[in-house]
Amino acid sequence: MAAWCALRPGKDEAEDETSLWKYDSTWEGEEEDEDEEEEDGGGAAAEEPEDAGEQPGQGPAQGCQHSQFNERRNWTAARDLQRYRNHYPDLKEPGNEEEEEMWNLSFYKNEIAFVPHGVLIEILLSSWADNYEILEANHSYIQWLFPLREHGMNWRARPLTCQEIQAFRKSKEVMGRFVRAYKLMLGFYGINLVNEETGELKRAENWRERFENLNRYSHNNLRITRILKCLGEMGYEDYQVHLVKFFLTETLVEETLPNVKRSALDYFLFTVRSKEKRRELVYYAWQHFEPQGSFVWGPHDKLQKYGARSAKLHRRPEDKLDTPCQKCGNSVGQDQNQPPEVEQKAGDAAELQPEMCDELVKEKISKCVLKGGDDEEEKNASFAELEEKDLKSEAEEVQGTAENDCMKESKKRKLNASIADAKMGGSLKNSADIENISHNLGECAI
């Protein structure tokens, strides 16, 4: 099909590629960090005939020969996607909405069968789930299961209307069937819906067989585009994001679906309504696309800025620089599991502090001995004064160091014991006594 060529021949080929970015609003206002713009619709190109031709990566399309990636973006798709996200600004609703027959709603209420050659939705959902042959061969049901506000190839199917969209969303019965229809098609493609609340997906057990079918039959890419667009119309934007991310991962990272790759980039990627989510997905695709320099689905300068800003915003708390505490010099919120070199420095500081205290104690004891003489009362008073001063000095010196309470108490008891021994043994008349006390204090500190 001609739409899958880089650009259709004629006027489009003469357009400057820079001006074509007007068909993609994904990065508008990105520098200004504006409020997120939520565009209406689900966003993808208008669906083309399922059997009208093959998509890129699967062979020629209506005689249009091209390589799988021609390093030019499909701007026809981009233009149609933006029209969809903007809720079809040129589309006119039927004049008399009150008398409008809601065919799609009637089908989902199990009141009518899809046409042509169709069945009721309950029969389809219950008996076709594992019938992969009929799901592959029948081309009529997909427009009824996932209706859009535009015509597809089945002209017997009716386009979705705004009135129907509101009626769909208000009915639990209808929306329950809609999720079942989504799960049915996911199973056909080899995917499981893990969480109905979030839309999280994973491969099914038979994913190899089903992926082979996806790679073989290109019309399924068009079906997936339709499903994504309908999810957006019905308010399942989270489902959109997970499905697009799944196909980007399988095509760009796992490389299991090479023939879906171009569809995922030109169509699936831009069906997401949320501009911010769309940016995230484009950035994800850019990260994993090879060669990265040939990526044409987003401006590289804005992708680089977006990546840098995203990395900064999502930096983990432990990656941030710690704020120093003015009182103790330690970092606020610092991890207690310090690296070995940091712990060693803390230990060295703790060992140095008692040594300084012990030198002061030794000096004070020496002065006391020289001053005290043989007078026992004066000596006792001096020791009491010394003990009081030492305890105060010790409290001031060791504050903020690595000593624990047990070590402090042990040192205090050792000092008291040394003073008591000195009292019982008489006056301290030589330096040996002083040295012994100092030595004992040192052992206690260590």
Coordinates of C-alpha atoms in Angstrom, one line a residue:
M1 CA 0.0 0.0 0.0
A2 CA 1.2 3.4 -0.9
A3 CA 0.9 4.7 2.6
W4 CA 3.8 2.6 3.7
C5 CA 6.2 4.3 1.3
A6 CA 8.3 7.1 3.0
L7 CA 6.0 9.7 1.4
R8 CA 3.4 9.4 -1.2
P9 CA 4.5 10.7 -4.6
G10 CA 3.5 14.2 -5.6
K11 CA 3.1 17.2 -3.3
D12 CA 4.3 15.4 -0.1
E13 CA 7.7 14.6 -1.6
A14 CA 8.4 18.3 -2.2
E15 CA 7.7 19.3 1.4
D16 CA 10.6 20.2 3.6
E17 CA 10.9 17.6 6.3
T18 CA 11.2 20.2 9.0
S19 CA 7.7 21.5 8.2
L20 CA 6.4 18.0 8.5
W21 CA 7.0 18.0 12.2
K22 CA 3.7 19.9 12.5
Y23 CA 2.1 16.5 12.2
D24 CA 3.6 15.4 15.5
S25 CA 2.8 17.4 18.6
T26 CA 4.7 15.1 20.9
W27 CA 7.5 17.5 21.6
E28 CA 5.6 20.8 21.4
G29 CA 6.2 22.9 24.5
E30 CA 8.8 20.4 25.8
E31 CA 11.4 23.1 26.7
E32 CA 8.8 25.2 28.5
D33 CA 7.8 22.3 30.7
E34 CA 4.1 23.1 30.1
D35 CA 1.2 21.3 31.6
E36 CA 0.6 18.0 30.1
E37 CA -1.7 18.1 27.1
E38 CA -4.1 15.2 26.8
E39 CA -5.3 14.9 23.3
D40 CA -8.5 13.2 22.5
G41 CA -8.5 9.9 20.7
G42 CA -6.1 7.1 20.7
G43 CA -3.9 8.1 17.8
A44 CA -3.0 6.0 14.8
A45 CA -3.3 6.1 11.1
A46 CA -6.6 5.4 9.4
E47 CA -7.0 1.6 9.1
E48 CA -6.5 0.4 5.6
P49 CA -7.7 -2.8 3.9
E50 CA -6.5 -5.9 5.8
D51 CA -5.6 -7.7 2.6
A52 CA -4.6 -4.6 0.6
G53 CA -0.9 -5.2 0.9
E54 CA 2.0 -5.8 3.3
Q55 CA 3.6 -3.4 5.7
P56 CA 7.3 -2.5 5.8
G57 CA 9.7 -5.3 6.5
Q58 CA 7.4 -7.8 4.8
G59 CA 7.9 -7.2 1.1
P60 CA 6.7 -4.7 -1.5
A61 CA 3.5 -2.9 -1.1
Q62 CA 1.6 -2.1 -4.3
G63 CA 4.8 -1.9 -6.3
C64 CA 6.5 0.5 -3.9
Q65 CA 10.0 -0.9 -3.5
H66 CA 11.9 0.3 -0.4
S67 CA 14.3 -1.0 2.2
Q68 CA 12.9 -1.9 5.6
F69 CA 14.1 1.4 7.2
N70 CA 14.6 4.1 4.6
E71 CA 15.6 6.7 7.2
R72 CA 12.6 8.7 6.5
R73 CA 9.5 8.8 8.6
N74 CA 6.0 8.0 7.4
W75 CA 4.6 11.4 7.6
T76 CA 1.2 10.3 6.1
A77 CA 0.8 8.1 9.2
A78 CA 2.0 10.9 11.5
R79 CA -0.6 13.3 10.0
D80 CA -3.5 10.8 10.5
L81 CA -2.3 9.9 14.0
Q82 CA -2.4 13.6 15.0
R83 CA -5.9 14.0 13.5
Y84 CA -7.0 11.0 15.6
R85 CA -5.5 12.3 18.8
N86 CA -7.2 15.7 18.2
H87 CA -10.6 13.9 18.1
Y88 CA -11.1 14.3 14.4
P89 CA -11.6 18.1 14.2
D90 CA -13.0 17.8 10.6
L91 CA -15.4 15.0 11.4
K92 CA -19.1 15.8 11.6
E93 CA -21.4 13.8 13.9
P94 CA -24.9 12.7 12.7
G95 CA -27.4 15.6 12.8
N96 CA -30.1 14.0 15.1
E97 CA -28.3 12.1 17.9
E98 CA -31.5 11.3 19.8
E99 CA -32.8 9.2 17.0
E100 CA -29.4 7.7 16.1
E101 CA -29.2 4.0 16.1
M102 CA -26.3 2.8 18.2
W103 CA -25.3 -0.4 16.3
N104 CA -22.0 -0.9 18.1
L105 CA -23.7 -0.6 21.5
S106 CA -26.4 -3.1 20.4
F107 CA -23.7 -5.5 19.4
Y108 CA -22.0 -5.3 22.7
K109 CA -25.3 -5.7 24.5
N110 CA -25.6 -9.1 22.8
E111 CA -28.7 -7.9 20.9
I112 CA -27.4 -8.2 17.3
A113 CA -24.8 -10.3 15.5
F114 CA -21.9 -8.6 13.7
V115 CA -22.3 -8.6 9.9
P116 CA -21.6 -10.0 7.4
H117 CA -21.6 -13.7 8.3
G118 CA -21.3 -13.0 12.0
V119 CA -22.5 -14.2 15.4
L120 CA -23.5 -12.7 18.7
I121 CA -20.7 -11.3 20.8
E122 CA -21.2 -13.8 23.7
I123 CA -20.8 -16.7 21.2
L124 CA -17.7 -15.0 19.8
L125 CA -16.1 -14.5 23.2
S126 CA -16.8 -17.9 24.5
S127 CA -16.2 -20.2 21.5
W128 CA -13.6 -18.3 19.4
A129 CA -11.0 -17.8 22.1
D130 CA -8.8 -20.7 21.1
N131 CA -10.0 -20.9 17.5
Y132 CA -6.9 -19.2 16.0
E133 CA -7.8 -20.3 12.4
I134 CA -11.1 -18.4 12.4
L135 CA -9.6 -15.4 14.2
E136 CA -7.0 -15.2 11.5
A137 CA -9.2 -15.9 8.5
N138 CA -12.3 -13.8 9.4
H139 CA -12.0 -10.1 8.5
S140 CA -15.4 -8.9 9.6
Y141 CA -15.4 -9.2 13.4
I142 CA -12.5 -6.9 14.3
Q143 CA -14.4 -3.7 13.2
W144 CA -17.3 -4.7 15.5
L145 CA -15.2 -5.7 18.5
F146 CA -13.1 -2.5 18.3
P147 CA -15.2 0.2 16.7
L148 CA -13.7 3.5 15.6
R149 CA -15.0 6.9 14.6
E150 CA -13.9 6.1 11.0
H151 CA -14.7 3.5 8.4
G152 CA -12.7 0.4 8.0
M153 CA -12.8 -2.1 5.2
N154 CA -16.0 -3.7 6.5
W155 CA -18.6 -1.2 5.2
R156 CA -21.3 -3.2 7.0
A157 CA -19.8 -2.1 10.3
R158 CA -20.9 1.3 11.6
P159 CA -18.5 4.0 12.7
L160 CA -18.4 4.8 16.4
T161 CA -20.1 8.0 17.6
C162 CA -19.5 10.2 20.6
Q163 CA -22.9 9.3 22.0
E164 CA -22.0 5.6 21.8
I165 CA -18.6 6.2 23.5
Q166 CA -20.4 7.7 26.5
A167 CA -23.0 4.9 26.6
F168 CA -20.2 2.3 26.4
R169 CA -18.3 3.8 29.4
K170 CA -21.5 4.0 31.5
S171 CA -22.3 0.3 31.1
K172 CA -20.5 -2.2 33.3
E173 CA -21.9 -5.1 31.3
V174 CA -20.6 -3.6 28.0
M175 CA -17.1 -2.6 29.4
G176 CA -16.8 -6.1 30.9
R177 CA -17.3 -7.6 27.5
F178 CA -14.9 -5.0 26.0
V179 CA -12.1 -6.2 28.3
R180 CA -12.9 -9.8 27.5
A181 CA -12.6 -8.9 23.8
Y182 CA -9.2 -7.3 24.5
K183 CA -8.0 -10.4 26.3
L184 CA -9.2 -12.7 23.5
M185 CA -7.1 -10.8 20.9
L186 CA -4.1 -10.7 23.2
G187 CA -4.3 -14.4 23.5
F188 CA -4.4 -14.7 19.7
Y189 CA -1.2 -12.7 19.6
G190 CA 0.5 -14.7 22.3
I191 CA 0.1 -12.2 25.2
N192 CA -1.5 -12.4 28.6
L193 CA -3.1 -9.6 30.5
V194 CA -1.5 -9.9 34.0
N195 CA -3.4 -7.1 35.7
E196 CA -6.8 -5.8 34.6
E197 CA -6.3 -2.7 36.8
T198 CA -3.0 -1.5 35.4
G199 CA -2.9 -3.2 32.0
E200 CA 0.4 -5.0 32.7
L201 CA 1.2 -7.7 30.1
K202 CA 3.5 -10.7 29.6
R203 CA 4.2 -13.4 27.1
A204 CA 1.8 -16.3 26.9
E205 CA 3.1 -19.9 27.1
N206 CA 2.5 -20.3 23.4
W207 CA 4.1 -17.0 22.4
R208 CA 6.6 -18.6 20.0
E209 CA 3.8 -20.0 17.8
R210 CA 1.7 -16.9 18.0
F211 CA 4.7 -14.5 17.3
E212 CA 5.4 -16.6 14.2
N213 CA 1.9 -15.9 13.0
L214 CA 2.3 -12.2 13.7
N215 CA 5.5 -12.1 11.7
R216 CA 3.9 -14.0 8.8
Y217 CA 0.5 -12.1 8.4
S218 CA 0.9 -8.4 8.1
H219 CA -2.8 -7.5 8.4
N220 CA -2.5 -8.2 12.1
N221 CA -0.5 -5.0 12.4
L222 CA -3.5 -3.1 11.2
R223 CA -5.7 -4.9 13.7
I224 CA -3.4 -4.0 16.5
T225 CA -3.5 -0.3 15.4
R226 CA -7.3 -0.5 15.5
I227 CA -7.3 -2.1 19.0
L228 CA -4.9 0.6 20.3
K229 CA -7.1 3.4 18.9
C230 CA -10.3 1.8 20.4
L231 CA -8.6 1.5 23.8
G232 CA -8.0 5.2 23.7
E233 CA -11.6 6.0 22.8
M234 CA -12.9 3.8 25.7
G235 CA -10.6 5.4 28.2
Y236 CA -8.0 2.7 28.6
E237 CA -4.9 4.8 28.1
D238 CA -2.9 2.7 30.6
Y239 CA -3.7 -0.4 28.5
Q240 CA -2.4 1.5 25.5
V241 CA 0.9 2.3 27.1
H242 CA 1.5 -1.3 28.2
L243 CA 0.7 -2.7 24.8
V244 CA 2.9 -0.3 23.0
K245 CA 5.8 -0.9 25.4
F246 CA 5.3 -4.6 25.0
F247 CA 5.7 -4.4 21.2
L248 CA 8.6 -1.9 21.4
T249 CA 10.4 -4.4 23.7
E250 CA 9.7 -7.4 21.5
T251 CA 10.7 -5.6 18.3
L252 CA 13.7 -3.4 19.4
V253 CA 15.1 -5.2 22.5
E254 CA 14.2 -8.9 22.1
E255 CA 14.0 -8.8 18.3
T256 CA 11.4 -11.5 18.2
L257 CA 9.0 -9.6 15.9
P258 CA 11.1 -8.1 13.1
N259 CA 8.1 -7.7 10.8
V260 CA 6.1 -5.7 13.3
K261 CA 9.0 -3.3 13.9
R262 CA 8.0 -0.6 11.4
S263 CA 4.3 -0.7 12.4
A264 CA 5.3 -0.4 16.1
L265 CA 7.3 2.8 15.3
D266 CA 5.1 4.5 12.7
Y267 CA 1.7 3.6 14.2
F268 CA 1.6 1.9 17.6
L269 CA 4.0 4.3 19.2
F270 CA 1.8 7.3 18.4
T271 CA -1.6 5.9 19.5
V272 CA -1.0 7.0 23.1
R273 CA -3.1 9.9 24.2
S274 CA -1.0 11.3 27.0
K275 CA 1.8 13.5 25.6
E276 CA 4.1 12.7 28.6
K277 CA 3.6 9.0 28.2
R278 CA 4.2 9.3 24.5
R279 CA 7.5 11.1 25.1
E280 CA 8.6 8.3 27.5
L281 CA 7.8 5.7 24.9
V282 CA 9.5 7.6 22.1
Y283 CA 12.6 8.0 24.3
Y284 CA 12.5 4.3 25.1
A285 CA 12.4 3.4 21.4
W286 CA 15.3 5.8 20.7
Q287 CA 17.4 4.2 23.4
H288 CA 17.0 0.7 21.9
F289 CA 16.9 1.6 18.2
E290 CA 20.0 0.6 16.2
P291 CA 21.6 2.5 14.7
Q292 CA 20.5 5.3 17.0
G293 CA 21.6 7.9 14.5
S294 CA 18.9 6.7 12.1
F295 CA 16.0 7.1 14.5
V296 CA 13.5 9.4 12.8
W297 CA 10.5 9.3 15.2
G298 CA 11.7 12.1 17.4
P299 CA 14.2 15.1 17.3
H300 CA 17.5 13.9 18.7
D301 CA 18.3 17.1 20.5
K302 CA 15.0 17.1 22.4
L303 CA 15.4 13.4 23.1
Q304 CA 18.9 14.0 24.7
K305 CA 17.5 16.8 26.8
Y306 CA 14.6 14.8 27.9
G307 CA 16.8 11.9 28.9
A308 CA 19.1 14.1 30.9
R309 CA 16.2 15.8 32.7
S310 CA 14.5 12.4 33.3
A311 CA 17.6 11.0 34.9
K312 CA 17.9 14.0 37.2
L313 CA 14.2 13.8 38.3
H314 CA 14.3 10.0 38.9
R315 CA 17.7 10.0 40.7
R316 CA 17.4 7.8 43.8
P317 CA 17.8 9.4 47.2
E318 CA 21.0 7.5 47.9
D319 CA 22.5 8.9 44.7
K320 CA 22.1 12.5 45.9
L321 CA 24.8 14.4 47.7
D322 CA 24.4 14.4 51.5
T323 CA 23.9 17.6 53.3
P324 CA 26.5 18.2 56.0
C325 CA 25.2 18.7 59.5
Q326 CA 26.6 22.0 60.9
K327 CA 26.8 20.7 64.5
C328 CA 28.5 17.4 64.1
G329 CA 30.0 17.6 60.6
N330 CA 28.2 14.4 59.7
S331 CA 25.9 14.0 56.7
V332 CA 22.2 14.1 57.2
G333 CA 20.5 10.9 56.0
Q334 CA 23.9 9.2 55.5
D335 CA 23.7 5.5 55.1
Q336 CA 24.9 3.8 58.3
N337 CA 26.5 1.0 56.3
Q338 CA 29.6 3.0 55.6
P339 CA 32.3 1.9 53.2
P340 CA 35.4 0.3 54.9
E341 CA 37.5 3.3 54.3
V342 CA 35.0 5.6 55.9
E343 CA 34.6 3.3 58.9
Q344 CA 38.4 3.2 59.3
K345 CA 38.6 7.0 59.4
A346 CA 36.0 7.1 62.1
G347 CA 37.8 4.5 64.1
D348 CA 41.1 6.5 63.8
A349 CA 39.4 9.6 65.1
A350 CA 37.9 7.6 68.0
E351 CA 41.3 6.3 68.9
L352 CA 43.0 9.7 68.7
Q353 CA 40.5 11.4 71.0
P354 CA 41.1 9.2 74.1
E355 CA 44.9 9.6 73.7
M356 CA 44.5 13.4 73.8
C357 CA 42.3 13.1 76.9
D358 CA 44.9 10.8 78.6
E359 CA 47.7 13.3 78.0
L360 CA 45.6 16.0 79.7
V361 CA 44.9 13.7 82.6
K362 CA 48.6 12.8 83.0
E363 CA 49.6 16.5 82.9
K364 CA 47.0 17.4 85.6
I365 CA 48.0 14.5 87.8
S366 CA 51.6 15.6 87.6
K367 CA 50.7 19.1 88.6
C368 CA 48.6 17.8 91.4
V369 CA 51.4 15.6 92.8
L370 CA 54.0 18.5 92.6
K371 CA 51.5 20.8 94.4
G372 CA 50.0 18.3 96.9
G373 CA 53.1 17.3 98.9
D374 CA 52.4 15.1 101.9
D375 CA 49.2 16.9 103.1
E376 CA 46.5 14.1 102.8
E377 CA 43.5 16.4 103.0
E378 CA 44.9 18.8 100.4
K379 CA 45.7 15.8 98.2
N380 CA 42.2 14.4 98.6
A381 CA 40.7 17.7 97.7
S382 CA 43.0 18.0 94.7
F383 CA 42.0 14.5 93.6
A384 CA 38.3 15.3 94.0
E385 CA 38.7 18.6 92.1
L386 CA 40.8 16.7 89.5
E387 CA 38.1 14.0 89.1
E388 CA 35.4 16.6 88.7
K389 CA 37.4 18.5 86.1
D390 CA 38.4 15.3 84.3
L391 CA 34.9 14.1 84.0
K392 CA 33.8 17.5 82.6
S393 CA 36.7 17.6 80.3
E394 CA 36.1 14.0 79.2
A395 CA 32.5 14.8 78.4
E396 CA 33.5 17.8 76.3
E397 CA 36.3 16.0 74.5
V398 CA 34.6 12.8 73.6
Q399 CA 31.3 14.5 72.4
G400 CA 30.8 13.7 68.7
T401 CA 33.4 10.9 68.6
A402 CA 32.9 7.3 67.9
E403 CA 33.0 6.1 71.6
N404 CA 29.9 4.4 72.8
D405 CA 28.3 4.7 76.2
C406 CA 29.8 1.4 77.5
M407 CA 33.4 2.6 76.7
K408 CA 32.7 5.9 78.5
E409 CA 31.4 4.2 81.6
S410 CA 34.4 1.8 81.7
K411 CA 36.8 4.7 81.5
K412 CA 35.1 6.5 84.3
R413 CA 35.2 3.4 86.6
K414 CA 38.9 2.9 85.8
L415 CA 39.7 6.5 86.7
N416 CA 37.8 6.2 90.0
A417 CA 39.6 3.0 90.8
S418 CA 43.0 4.5 90.1
I419 CA 42.2 7.5 92.4
A420 CA 41.0 5.1 95.2
D421 CA 44.2 3.0 94.9
A422 CA 46.2 6.1 95.2
K423 CA 44.4 7.1 98.4
M424 CA 44.9 3.8 100.0
G425 CA 48.5 3.4 99.1
G426 CA 49.5 6.8 100.4
S427 CA 50.9 9.8 98.7
L428 CA 52.1 9.7 95.1
K429 CA 55.7 10.6 95.5
N430 CA 57.2 9.3 92.3
S431 CA 56.4 9.3 88.6
A432 CA 55.9 5.5 88.4
D433 CA 52.5 5.9 90.0
I434 CA 51.5 8.6 87.5
E435 CA 52.7 6.4 84.6
N436 CA 50.7 3.4 85.9
I437 CA 47.5 5.4 86.1
S438 CA 48.1 6.8 82.6
H439 CA 48.9 3.4 81.3
N440 CA 45.7 2.0 82.8
L441 CA 43.7 4.8 81.3
G442 CA 45.2 4.2 78.0
E443 CA 44.2 0.5 78.1
C444 CA 40.7 1.4 79.0
A445 CA 40.4 3.8 76.1
I446 CA 41.6 1.2 73.7

